[in-house]
């Protein structure tokens, strides 16, 4: 199996506890045209509207990310078509 075909998706729900990470195949899921700008090895993804979307990294601190958002400008790749 090619490692480029696997992604790590964040799952938040009652079946997996508060939060867990699962691996899924990328086949059939669109990738953003800007993905080469933000894709890294430690990135976690989610799927929204059939498109792969970055949701954070393994080492993200939610409180730190909140203050970065409040004090600085942050650009996000919105997974809309």
mmCIF file of C-alpha atoms in Angstrom:
data_model
loop_
_atom_site.group_PDB
_atom_site.id
_atom_site.type_symbol
_atom_site.label_atom_id
_atom_site.label_comp_id
_atom_site.label_asym_id
_atom_site.label_seq_id
_atom_site.Cartn_x
_atom_site.Cartn_y
_atom_site.Cartn_z
ATOM 1 C CA UNK A 1 0.000 0.000 0.000
ATOM 2 C CA UNK A 2 1.329 3.423 -0.976
ATOM 3 C CA UNK A 3 1.662 5.827 1.967
ATOM 4 C CA UNK A 4 0.480 8.668 -0.272
ATOM 5 C CA UNK A 5 -2.904 6.953 -0.494
ATOM 6 C CA UNK A 6 -3.416 7.029 3.284
ATOM 7 C CA UNK A 7 -4.394 10.113 5.244
ATOM 8 C CA UNK A 8 -5.023 10.664 8.930
ATOM 9 C CA UNK A 9 -8.466 12.040 9.612
ATOM 10 C CA UNK A 10 -9.630 13.484 12.923
ATOM 11 C CA UNK A 11 -12.831 11.919 14.215
ATOM 12 C CA UNK A 12 -14.803 13.596 16.968
ATOM 13 C CA UNK A 13 -17.783 11.687 18.221
ATOM 14 C CA UNK A 14 -19.237 9.456 20.897
ATOM 15 C CA UNK A 15 -18.081 6.210 19.254
ATOM 16 C CA UNK A 16 -14.399 7.127 19.358
ATOM 17 C CA UNK A 17 -14.354 9.043 22.628
ATOM 18 C CA UNK A 18 -13.612 12.752 22.791
ATOM 19 C CA UNK A 19 -11.224 12.733 19.856
ATOM 20 C CA UNK A 20 -9.258 10.136 17.970
ATOM 21 C CA UNK A 21 -7.345 9.816 14.724
ATOM 22 C CA UNK A 22 -8.181 7.202 12.099
ATOM 23 C CA UNK A 23 -6.509 6.348 8.803
ATOM 24 C CA UNK A 24 -8.561 6.393 5.600
ATOM 25 C CA UNK A 25 -7.842 6.007 1.888
ATOM 26 C CA UNK A 26 -7.681 9.152 -0.255
ATOM 27 C CA UNK A 27 -9.286 7.642 -3.327
ATOM 28 C CA UNK A 28 -12.399 9.546 -4.371
ATOM 29 C CA UNK A 29 -11.608 12.561 -2.195
ATOM 30 C CA UNK A 30 -10.647 15.783 -3.956
ATOM 31 C CA UNK A 31 -7.567 17.660 -2.944
ATOM 32 C CA UNK A 32 -7.349 21.437 -2.750
ATOM 33 C CA UNK A 33 -5.460 23.148 -5.571
ATOM 34 C CA UNK A 34 -3.332 24.762 -2.820
ATOM 35 C CA UNK A 35 -2.517 21.520 -0.983
ATOM 36 C CA UNK A 36 1.131 21.534 -2.028
ATOM 37 C CA UNK A 37 1.538 24.760 0.005
ATOM 38 C CA UNK A 38 0.374 23.314 3.331
ATOM 39 C CA UNK A 39 0.768 19.505 3.214
ATOM 40 C CA UNK A 40 3.268 18.162 5.760
ATOM 41 C CA UNK A 41 3.863 14.791 7.404
ATOM 42 C CA UNK A 42 2.386 15.710 10.800
ATOM 43 C CA UNK A 43 -0.816 17.241 9.431
ATOM 44 C CA UNK A 44 -4.253 15.906 10.376
ATOM 45 C CA UNK A 45 -7.130 16.099 7.923
ATOM 46 C CA UNK A 46 -10.882 16.072 7.750
ATOM 47 C CA UNK A 47 -13.201 15.599 4.778
ATOM 48 C CA UNK A 48 -15.793 18.279 4.090
ATOM 49 C CA UNK A 49 -17.912 18.532 0.926
ATOM 50 C CA UNK A 50 -15.880 15.712 -0.634
ATOM 51 C CA UNK A 51 -12.636 17.641 -0.301
ATOM 52 C CA UNK A 52 -9.644 17.044 1.945
ATOM 53 C CA UNK A 53 -9.188 19.815 4.495
ATOM 54 C CA UNK A 54 -6.360 20.396 6.983
ATOM 55 C CA UNK A 55 -7.527 20.672 10.597
ATOM 56 C CA UNK A 56 -4.261 20.849 12.536
ATOM 57 C CA UNK A 57 -1.087 19.038 13.469
ATOM 58 C CA UNK A 58 -0.215 16.487 16.119
ATOM 59 C CA UNK A 59 1.376 19.186 18.276
ATOM 60 C CA UNK A 60 -1.212 21.990 17.976
ATOM 61 C CA UNK A 61 -2.198 23.649 21.233
ATOM 62 C CA UNK A 62 -5.796 24.937 20.929
ATOM 63 C CA UNK A 63 -5.185 27.858 23.293
ATOM 64 C CA UNK A 64 -2.079 28.937 21.387
ATOM 65 C CA UNK A 65 -3.954 28.690 18.064
ATOM 66 C CA UNK A 66 -6.786 30.805 19.493
ATOM 67 C CA UNK A 67 -4.426 33.614 20.491
ATOM 68 C CA UNK A 68 -2.633 33.481 17.141
ATOM 69 C CA UNK A 69 -6.012 33.949 15.506
ATOM 70 C CA UNK A 70 -6.913 36.853 17.795
ATOM 71 C CA UNK A 71 -3.579 38.681 17.480
ATOM 72 C CA UNK A 72 -2.466 37.862 13.933
ATOM 73 C CA UNK A 73 -3.900 37.246 10.531
ATOM 74 C CA UNK A 74 -4.400 33.616 9.584
ATOM 75 C CA UNK A 75 -5.346 32.402 6.103
ATOM 76 C CA UNK A 76 -7.291 29.200 5.665
ATOM 77 C CA UNK A 77 -7.903 27.121 2.572
ATOM 78 C CA UNK A 78 -11.701 26.768 2.657
ATOM 79 C CA UNK A 79 -12.821 23.419 1.215
ATOM 80 C CA UNK A 80 -15.723 24.856 -0.801
ATOM 81 C CA UNK A 81 -15.989 24.267 -4.528
#
